[in-house]
XYZ file of N, CA and C in Angstrom:
465
model
N 41.794 -11.305 24.192
C 42.833 -12.086 23.549
C 42.495 -12.364 22.085
N 41.244 -12.777 21.816
C 40.854 -13.065 20.443
C 40.972 -11.827 19.576
N 40.566 -10.675 20.107
C 40.652 -9.445 19.326
C 42.096 -9.137 18.945
N 43.020 -9.353 19.856
C 44.434 -9.122 19.550
C 44.904 -10.080 18.460
N 44.556 -11.352 18.591
C 44.941 -12.333 17.584
C 44.356 -11.963 16.223
N 43.068 -11.597 16.198
C 42.442 -11.211 14.934
C 43.151 -10.023 14.302
N 43.461 -9.017 15.099
C 44.163 -7.849 14.559
C 45.503 -8.256 13.957
N 46.201 -9.121 14.632
C 47.510 -9.561 14.113
C 47.350 -10.365 12.828
N 46.367 -11.256 12.798
C 46.159 -12.064 11.595
C 45.713 -11.201 10.415
N 44.830 -10.263 10.678
C 44.302 -9.428 9.597
C 45.314 -8.392 9.103
N 46.322 -8.091 9.896
C 47.327 -7.126 9.459
C 48.539 -7.790 8.832
N 48.532 -9.094 8.724
C 49.627 -9.858 8.134
C 49.755 -9.476 6.659
N 50.791 -8.717 6.327
C 50.945 -8.223 4.965
C 51.501 -9.261 4.002
N 52.405 -10.083 4.469
C 53.117 -10.957 3.543
C 52.445 -12.280 3.233
N 51.498 -12.704 4.010
C 50.940 -14.046 3.841
C 49.424 -13.986 3.682
N 48.939 -14.079 2.433
C 47.491 -14.000 2.229
C 46.739 -15.127 2.935
N 47.353 -16.284 3.093
C 46.676 -17.391 3.770
C 46.365 -17.023 5.213
N 47.294 -16.329 5.864
C 47.083 -15.916 7.249
C 45.941 -14.896 7.320
N 45.892 -13.956 6.370
C 44.795 -12.972 6.337
C 43.452 -13.665 6.090
N 43.451 -14.685 5.222
C 42.207 -15.426 4.959
C 41.718 -16.123 6.223
N 42.634 -16.714 6.958
C 42.266 -17.350 8.229
C 41.712 -16.301 9.185
N 42.376 -15.164 9.250
C 41.904 -14.087 10.117
C 40.527 -13.599 9.720
N 40.278 -13.464 8.425
C 38.965 -13.030 7.955
C 37.902 -14.058 8.321
N 38.205 -15.335 8.143
C 37.268 -16.390 8.542
C 36.985 -16.347 10.033
N 38.022 -16.113 10.824
C 37.831 -16.023 12.275
C 37.011 -14.784 12.643
N 37.204 -13.694 11.912
C 36.429 -12.480 12.164
C 34.951 -12.708 11.852
N 34.667 -13.373 10.738
C 33.279 -13.710 10.408
C 32.669 -14.609 11.481
N 33.427 -15.595 11.921
C 32.936 -16.504 12.962
C 32.694 -15.751 14.271
N 33.585 -14.844 14.612
C 33.430 -14.066 15.838
C 32.182 -13.193 15.769
N 31.963 -12.540 14.632
C 30.768 -11.713 14.463
C 29.510 -12.571 14.556
N 29.542 -13.734 13.930
C 28.401 -14.651 13.985
C 28.132 -15.089 15.426
N 29.168 -15.495 16.123
C 29.002 -15.981 17.496
C 28.458 -14.896 18.421
N 28.942 -13.685 18.265
C 28.454 -12.586 19.100
C 27.005 -12.249 18.760
N 26.687 -12.257 17.483
C 25.320 -11.979 17.051
C 24.372 -13.043 17.586
N 24.744 -14.306 17.425
C 23.910 -15.418 17.886
C 23.713 -15.366 19.392
N 24.792 -15.104 20.138
C 24.695 -15.044 21.598
C 23.772 -13.894 22.027
N 23.898 -12.737 21.383
C 23.030 -11.603 21.729
C 21.578 -11.934 21.440
N 21.334 -12.526 20.292
C 19.961 -12.865 19.920
C 19.405 -13.935 20.858
N 20.198 -14.953 21.174
C 19.727 -15.990 22.096
C 19.396 -15.412 23.467
N 20.196 -14.451 23.932
C 19.907 -13.804 25.216
C 18.542 -13.119 25.192
N 18.219 -12.463 24.077
C 16.938 -11.769 23.958
C 15.767 -12.732 23.773
N 16.012 -13.863 23.122
C 14.950 -14.827 22.844
C 14.659 -15.756 24.020
N 15.623 -15.926 24.903
C 15.489 -16.877 26.012
C 14.186 -16.707 26.800
N 13.790 -15.476 27.162
C 12.527 -15.325 27.906
C 11.298 -15.806 27.130
N 11.424 -15.906 25.805
C 10.306 -16.376 24.978
C 10.285 -17.899 24.859
N 11.305 -18.559 25.418
C 11.379 -20.014 25.360
C 11.910 -20.542 24.043
N 12.628 -19.705 23.301
C 13.194 -20.135 22.022
C 14.627 -19.639 21.906
N 15.319 -20.172 20.904
C 16.641 -19.679 20.554
C 16.619 -19.318 19.068
N 17.774 -18.970 18.531
C 17.841 -18.525 17.136
C 17.306 -19.598 16.185
N 17.662 -20.843 16.418
C 17.177 -21.912 15.530
C 15.666 -22.056 15.615
N 15.150 -22.026 16.820
C 13.701 -22.114 16.986
C 12.993 -20.936 16.349
N 13.558 -19.749 16.500
C 12.981 -18.553 15.893
C 12.985 -18.682 14.373
N 14.084 -19.171 13.826
C 14.150 -19.396 12.374
C 13.090 -20.378 11.906
N 12.829 -21.392 12.713
C 11.803 -22.376 12.364
C 10.413 -21.740 12.402
N 10.161 -20.934 13.420
C 8.868 -20.243 13.494
C 8.690 -19.304 12.307
N 9.750 -18.617 11.918
C 9.681 -17.744 10.744
C 9.372 -18.540 9.480
N 10.036 -19.684 9.314
C 9.797 -20.524 8.125
C 8.346 -21.004 8.100
N 7.821 -21.404 9.246
C 6.432 -21.869 9.296
C 5.458 -20.739 8.990
N 5.780 -19.535 9.441
C 4.917 -18.401 9.115
C 4.959 -18.099 7.616
N 6.132 -18.158 7.027
C 6.296 -17.821 5.610
C 5.721 -18.875 4.675
N 5.909 -20.163 5.027
C 5.541 -21.249 4.119
C 4.307 -22.013 4.548
N 3.816 -21.744 5.745
C 2.651 -22.460 6.239
C 3.028 -23.825 6.768
N 2.021 -24.594 7.197
C 2.301 -25.929 7.734
C 3.166 -26.727 6.770
N 4.181 -27.361 7.316
C 5.167 -28.062 6.487
C 5.610 -29.337 7.169
N 6.016 -30.289 6.364
C 6.599 -31.516 6.903
C 8.011 -31.208 7.399
N 8.518 -32.075 8.257
C 9.893 -31.908 8.707
C 10.840 -31.971 7.522
N 10.559 -32.829 6.558
C 11.403 -32.944 5.365
C 11.482 -31.605 4.624
N 10.333 -30.960 4.452
C 10.322 -29.670 3.774
C 11.079 -28.621 4.587
N 10.910 -28.637 5.909
C 11.623 -27.686 6.753
C 13.133 -27.908 6.676
N 13.548 -29.155 6.584
C 14.970 -29.467 6.408
C 15.467 -28.856 5.101
N 14.701 -29.035 4.034
C 15.086 -28.474 2.739
C 15.119 -26.947 2.769
N 14.168 -26.336 3.442
C 14.083 -24.873 3.496
C 15.201 -24.254 4.331
N 15.558 -24.910 5.426
C 16.493 -24.311 6.378
C 17.914 -24.836 6.277
N 18.103 -26.002 5.678
C 19.435 -26.585 5.605
C 19.885 -27.232 6.902
N 18.969 -27.389 7.840
C 19.289 -28.021 9.122
C 19.239 -29.536 8.945
N 20.177 -30.248 9.564
C 20.191 -31.704 9.428
C 19.016 -32.333 10.176
N 18.726 -33.584 9.807
C 17.519 -34.268 10.289
C 17.465 -34.384 11.813
N 18.557 -34.798 12.443
C 18.514 -34.994 13.897
C 18.341 -33.661 14.628
N 18.969 -32.604 14.127
C 18.798 -31.286 14.733
C 17.369 -30.806 14.532
N 16.816 -31.062 13.348
C 15.430 -30.662 13.067
C 14.476 -31.334 14.041
N 14.651 -32.617 14.258
C 13.780 -33.342 15.185
C 13.864 -32.719 16.571
N 15.083 -32.403 17.019
C 15.265 -31.803 18.342
C 14.597 -30.427 18.424
N 14.751 -29.601 17.384
C 14.142 -28.262 17.394
C 12.617 -28.374 17.421
N 12.063 -29.227 16.570
C 10.604 -29.382 16.531
C 10.104 -29.946 17.854
N 10.812 -30.914 18.427
C 10.427 -31.449 19.738
C 10.405 -30.350 20.800
N 11.442 -29.480 20.804
C 11.498 -28.389 21.781
C 10.343 -27.406 21.574
N 10.094 -27.055 20.320
C 9.012 -26.113 20.030
C 7.653 -26.720 20.373
N 7.493 -27.997 20.074
C 6.234 -28.666 20.408
C 6.071 -28.764 21.921
N 7.153 -29.098 22.619
C 7.116 -29.182 24.071
C 6.768 -27.847 24.717
N 7.161 -26.755 24.080
C 6.851 -25.425 24.580
C 5.490 -24.912 24.122
N 4.761 -25.755 23.380
C 3.438 -25.366 22.918
C 3.451 -24.359 21.780
N 4.588 -24.231 21.079
C 4.715 -23.230 20.023
C 4.370 -23.758 18.643
N 4.477 -25.073 18.465
C 4.069 -25.720 17.211
C 3.307 -26.993 17.563
N 2.605 -27.522 16.578
C 1.953 -28.824 16.762
C 2.218 -29.670 15.522
N 2.250 -30.966 15.767
C 2.386 -31.936 14.688
C 1.017 -32.539 14.439
N 0.640 -32.586 13.171
C -0.628 -33.208 12.790
C -0.369 -34.085 11.569
N -1.139 -35.135 11.448
C -1.013 -35.975 10.258
C -1.255 -35.126 9.021
N -0.380 -35.271 8.053
C -0.547 -34.535 6.795
C -1.671 -35.184 6.001
N -2.640 -34.396 5.569
C -3.785 -34.989 4.861
C -3.386 -35.692 3.564
N -2.342 -35.204 2.888
C -1.937 -35.794 1.616
C -1.041 -37.019 1.783
N -0.466 -37.223 2.987
C 0.406 -38.368 3.241
C 0.273 -38.730 4.716
N -0.498 -39.767 5.008
C -0.782 -40.111 6.401
C 0.450 -40.587 7.160
N 1.539 -40.890 6.460
C 2.777 -41.272 7.141
C 3.545 -40.052 7.627
N 3.290 -38.899 7.009
C 4.023 -37.671 7.343
C 3.218 -36.817 8.316
N 3.926 -35.933 8.983
C 3.302 -34.973 9.886
C 3.525 -33.565 9.356
N 2.504 -32.749 9.450
C 2.636 -31.338 9.129
C 2.893 -30.595 10.432
N 3.900 -29.749 10.438
C 4.229 -28.923 11.595
C 3.569 -27.569 11.350
N 2.848 -27.073 12.333
C 2.199 -25.769 12.176
C 2.341 -24.953 13.452
N 2.244 -23.650 13.288
C 2.303 -22.731 14.425
C 1.045 -22.838 15.284
N 1.209 -22.671 16.568
C 0.079 -22.534 17.489
C -0.080 -21.037 17.782
N -1.159 -20.654 18.437
C -1.272 -19.241 18.849
C -0.097 -18.790 19.731
N 0.368 -19.663 20.625
C 1.545 -19.315 21.435
C 2.782 -19.147 20.559
N 2.888 -19.957 19.523
C 4.002 -19.831 18.590
C 3.965 -18.507 17.855
N 2.772 -18.077 17.483
C 2.620 -16.779 16.812
C 3.019 -15.648 17.747
N 2.647 -15.758 19.022
C 3.044 -14.727 19.997
C 4.562 -14.730 20.193
N 5.172 -15.910 20.277
C 6.628 -15.992 20.418
C 7.316 -15.390 19.197
N 6.737 -15.620 18.042
C 7.276 -15.062 16.802
C 7.242 -13.537 16.844
N 6.148 -12.965 17.316
C 6.042 -11.504 17.436
C 7.100 -10.964 18.404
N 7.264 -11.641 19.531
C 8.295 -11.225 20.482
C 9.689 -11.380 19.901
N 9.891 -12.433 19.122
C 11.177 -12.651 18.471
C 11.499 -11.560 17.466
N 10.486 -11.105 16.780
C 10.700 -9.999 15.832
C 11.151 -8.733 16.565
N 10.510 -8.441 17.687
C 10.924 -7.276 18.480
C 12.367 -7.455 18.960
N 12.674 -8.646 19.450
C 14.040 -8.932 19.917
C 15.032 -8.787 18.771
N 14.668 -9.298 17.594
C 15.549 -9.189 16.433
C 15.798 -7.752 16.039
N 14.766 -6.923 16.131
C 14.936 -5.506 15.833
C 15.891 -4.836 16.805
N 15.737 -5.159 18.093
C 16.604 -4.565 19.118
C 18.058 -5.014 18.938
N 18.247 -6.316 18.782
C 19.607 -6.848 18.627
C 20.212 -6.326 17.327
N 19.431 -6.336 16.264
C 19.932 -5.853 14.984
C 20.372 -4.408 15.046
N 19.611 -3.595 15.758
C 19.991 -2.181 15.876
C 21.290 -2.036 16.660
N 21.452 -2.841 17.714
C 22.713 -2.790 18.484
C 23.896 -3.233 17.629
N 23.690 -4.287 16.835
C 24.799 -4.830 16.042
C 25.060 -4.042 14.767
N 24.001 -3.635 14.090
C 24.153 -3.039 12.762
C 23.820 -1.560 12.722
N 23.459 -0.981 13.869
C 23.085 0.425 13.913
C 24.204 1.371 13.514
N 25.434 0.897 13.578
C 26.565 1.734 13.179
C 26.695 1.821 11.658
N 25.911 1.006 10.932
C 25.946 1.009 9.467
C 24.709 1.720 8.934
N 24.900 2.557 7.912
C 23.720 3.155 7.287
C 23.094 2.133 6.335
N 21.965 2.476 5.757
C 21.235 1.539 4.900
C 22.056 1.015 3.740
N 22.814 1.889 3.087
C 23.650 1.461 1.964
C 24.741 0.497 2.418
N 25.311 0.770 3.576
C 26.358 -0.113 4.099
C 25.781 -1.480 4.456
N 24.586 -1.498 5.008
C 23.936 -2.781 5.328
C 23.671 -3.566 4.044
N 23.173 -2.878 3.019
C 22.933 -3.540 1.732
C 24.234 -4.082 1.149
N 25.303 -3.298 1.268
C 26.602 -3.735 0.763
C 27.099 -4.959 1.532
N 26.930 -4.947 2.854
C 27.341 -6.091 3.665
C 26.575 -7.340 3.243
N 25.278 -7.216 3.050
C 24.468 -8.356 2.607
C 24.972 -8.864 1.263
N 25.227 -7.975 0.331
C 25.700 -8.377 -0.998
C 27.048 -9.090 -0.911
N 27.944 -8.561 -0.103
C 29.263 -9.189 0.040
C 29.154 -10.568 0.687
N 28.352 -10.680 1.735
C 28.202 -11.977 2.400
C 27.529 -12.992 1.476
N 26.578 -12.548 0.654
C 25.961 -13.461 -0.317
C 26.988 -13.961 -1.316
N 27.864 -13.082 -1.768
C 28.918 -13.510 -2.707
C 29.811 -14.549 -2.067
N 30.207 -14.299 -0.834
C 31.079 -15.245 -0.131
C 30.343 -16.571 0.080
N 29.106 -16.496 0.563
C 28.339 -17.727 0.826
C 28.117 -18.520 -0.464
N 27.960 -17.838 -1.582
C 27.760 -18.515 -2.858
C 28.991 -19.250 -3.342
N 30.154 -18.843 -2.869
C 31.400 -19.490 -3.287
C 31.886 -20.543 -2.292
N 31.322 -20.536 -1.109
C 31.787 -21.465 -0.069
C 31.518 -22.894 -0.474
N 32.389 -23.776 -0.036
C 32.141 -25.188 -0.253
C 33.050 -25.868 -1.138
Protein backbone atom coordinates (compact mmCIF):
# COMPACT_ATOMS: atom_id res chain seq x y z
CA UNK A 1 0.00 0.00 0.00
CA UNK A 2 2.75 2.47 0.92
CA UNK A 3 4.57 1.78 -2.34
CA UNK A 4 1.43 2.58 -4.32
CA UNK A 5 0.89 5.80 -2.37
CA UNK A 6 4.53 6.81 -2.86
CA UNK A 7 4.33 6.18 -6.60
CA UNK A 8 1.21 8.31 -6.84
CA UNK A 9 2.69 11.13 -4.78
CA UNK A 10 5.98 11.12 -6.67
CA UNK A 11 4.25 11.14 -10.06
CA UNK A 12 2.08 14.14 -9.18
CA UNK A 13 2.95 16.52 -12.03
CA UNK A 14 0.92 19.57 -11.12
CA UNK A 15 1.62 20.01 -7.42
CA UNK A 16 5.24 20.32 -6.28
CA UNK A 17 4.15 20.25 -2.63
CA UNK A 18 2.69 16.78 -3.13
CA UNK A 19 5.94 15.58 -4.78
CA UNK A 20 7.95 17.04 -1.88
CA UNK A 21 5.80 15.13 0.59
CA UNK A 22 6.27 11.99 -1.48
CA UNK A 23 10.03 12.48 -1.58
CA UNK A 24 10.12 12.94 2.20
CA UNK A 25 8.06 9.78 2.63
CA UNK A 26 10.40 7.91 0.27
CA UNK A 27 13.43 9.00 2.31
CA UNK A 28 11.67 7.94 5.50
CA UNK A 29 10.72 4.59 3.99
CA UNK A 30 14.30 3.93 2.88
CA UNK A 31 15.56 4.91 6.33
CA UNK A 32 13.04 2.69 8.12
CA UNK A 33 13.84 -0.32 5.94
CA UNK A 34 17.57 0.22 6.34
CA UNK A 35 17.28 0.59 10.12
CA UNK A 36 15.05 -2.49 10.44
CA UNK A 37 17.46 -4.60 8.35
CA UNK A 38 20.44 -3.44 10.36
CA UNK A 39 18.66 -3.99 13.69
CA UNK A 40 17.77 -7.54 12.60
CA UNK A 41 21.46 -8.25 11.93
CA UNK A 42 22.66 -6.56 15.14
CA UNK A 43 20.12 -8.20 17.46
CA UNK A 44 22.21 -11.37 18.05
CA UNK A 45 25.06 -9.09 19.18
CA UNK A 46 22.84 -7.51 21.85
CA UNK A 47 22.82 -4.08 20.21
CA UNK A 48 20.76 -2.00 17.82
CA UNK A 49 21.69 0.76 15.37
CA UNK A 50 21.90 3.40 18.11
CA UNK A 51 24.07 1.21 20.29
CA UNK A 52 26.29 0.37 17.33
CA UNK A 53 26.65 4.07 16.55
CA UNK A 54 27.67 4.68 20.16
CA UNK A 55 30.27 1.91 20.03
CA UNK A 56 31.64 3.40 16.81
CA UNK A 57 31.86 6.87 18.40
CA UNK A 58 33.70 5.45 21.41
CA UNK A 59 36.14 3.64 19.15
CA UNK A 60 36.77 6.77 17.08
CA UNK A 61 37.00 9.31 19.92
CA UNK A 62 38.05 7.17 22.86
CA UNK A 63 36.57 7.31 26.35
CA UNK A 64 34.08 10.16 26.47
CA UNK A 65 31.61 11.74 28.82
CA UNK A 66 27.92 11.37 28.10
CA UNK A 67 27.86 15.10 27.37
CA UNK A 68 30.52 14.70 24.69
CA UNK A 69 28.70 11.70 23.21
CA UNK A 70 25.51 13.77 23.06
CA UNK A 71 27.40 16.49 21.18
CA UNK A 72 29.03 13.97 18.82
CA UNK A 73 25.89 12.01 17.99
CA UNK A 74 23.07 14.54 18.33
CA UNK A 75 21.14 12.13 20.55
CA UNK A 76 19.09 13.75 23.32
CA UNK A 77 20.11 13.34 26.95
CA UNK A 78 17.40 10.89 28.07
CA UNK A 79 17.96 8.65 25.04
CA UNK A 80 21.72 8.78 25.64
CA UNK A 81 21.28 7.66 29.23
CA UNK A 82 19.09 4.75 28.09
CA UNK A 83 21.57 3.68 25.37
CA UNK A 84 24.56 3.84 27.74
CA UNK A 85 22.59 1.96 30.42
CA UNK A 86 21.73 -0.78 27.89
CA UNK A 87 25.32 -1.03 26.66
CA UNK A 88 26.65 -1.07 30.21
CA UNK A 89 24.08 -3.69 31.22
CA UNK A 90 25.26 -5.84 28.31
CA UNK A 91 28.87 -5.48 29.41
CA UNK A 92 29.81 -3.57 26.24
CA UNK A 93 30.84 -0.30 27.89
CA UNK A 94 31.83 0.81 31.37
CA UNK A 95 31.43 4.05 33.23
CA UNK A 96 34.40 5.31 35.20
CA UNK A 97 35.00 8.55 37.03
CA UNK A 98 36.65 11.00 34.68
CA UNK A 99 40.08 11.87 36.05
CA UNK A 100 39.77 15.53 35.00
CA UNK A 101 36.27 15.98 36.51
CA UNK A 102 35.26 13.70 39.38
CA UNK A 103 31.60 14.64 38.89
CA UNK A 104 31.61 13.28 35.33
CA UNK A 105 31.90 9.73 34.08
CA UNK A 106 33.94 8.58 31.12
CA UNK A 107 32.26 5.92 29.00
CA UNK A 108 34.68 3.44 27.45
CA UNK A 109 34.52 0.24 25.44
CA UNK A 110 35.04 -3.12 27.14
CA UNK A 111 36.58 -6.11 25.36
CA UNK A 112 33.03 -7.43 24.80
CA UNK A 113 32.13 -4.05 23.32
CA UNK A 114 35.05 -4.29 20.92
CA UNK A 115 33.89 -7.76 19.85
CA UNK A 116 30.32 -6.49 19.35
CA UNK A 117 31.72 -3.63 17.30
CA UNK A 118 33.58 -6.09 15.04
CA UNK A 119 30.41 -8.12 14.57
CA UNK A 120 28.48 -4.93 13.89
CA UNK A 121 30.92 -3.99 11.17
CA UNK A 122 30.38 -7.36 9.48
CA UNK A 123 26.61 -6.92 9.81
CA UNK A 124 26.86 -3.40 8.39
CA UNK A 125 28.81 -4.68 5.41
CA UNK A 126 26.22 -7.38 4.72
CA UNK A 127 23.22 -5.07 5.11
CA UNK A 128 24.93 -2.31 3.14
CA UNK A 129 25.63 -4.65 0.26
CA UNK A 130 21.99 -5.79 0.20
CA UNK A 131 20.72 -2.20 0.29
CA UNK A 132 23.32 -0.39 -1.80
CA UNK A 133 24.78 -3.20 -3.91
CA UNK A 134 22.63 -2.10 -6.83
CA UNK A 135 24.61 1.18 -6.93
CA UNK A 136 28.13 1.43 -8.28
CA UNK A 137 30.78 3.41 -6.40
CA UNK A 138 30.08 6.66 -8.25
CA UNK A 139 26.36 6.35 -7.61
CA UNK A 140 26.97 5.74 -3.91
CA UNK A 141 29.21 8.82 -3.76
CA UNK A 142 26.53 10.83 -5.57
CA UNK A 143 23.85 9.62 -3.15
CA UNK A 144 26.01 10.64 -0.19
CA UNK A 145 26.62 14.08 -1.71
CA UNK A 146 22.93 14.62 -2.41
CA UNK A 147 21.85 13.51 1.07
CA UNK A 148 24.49 15.79 2.63
CA UNK A 149 23.10 18.73 0.65
CA UNK A 150 19.58 17.95 1.80
CA UNK A 151 20.64 17.40 5.43
CA UNK A 152 22.56 20.69 5.37
CA UNK A 153 19.41 22.57 4.38
CA UNK A 154 17.00 20.82 6.73
CA UNK A 155 15.62 22.71 9.65
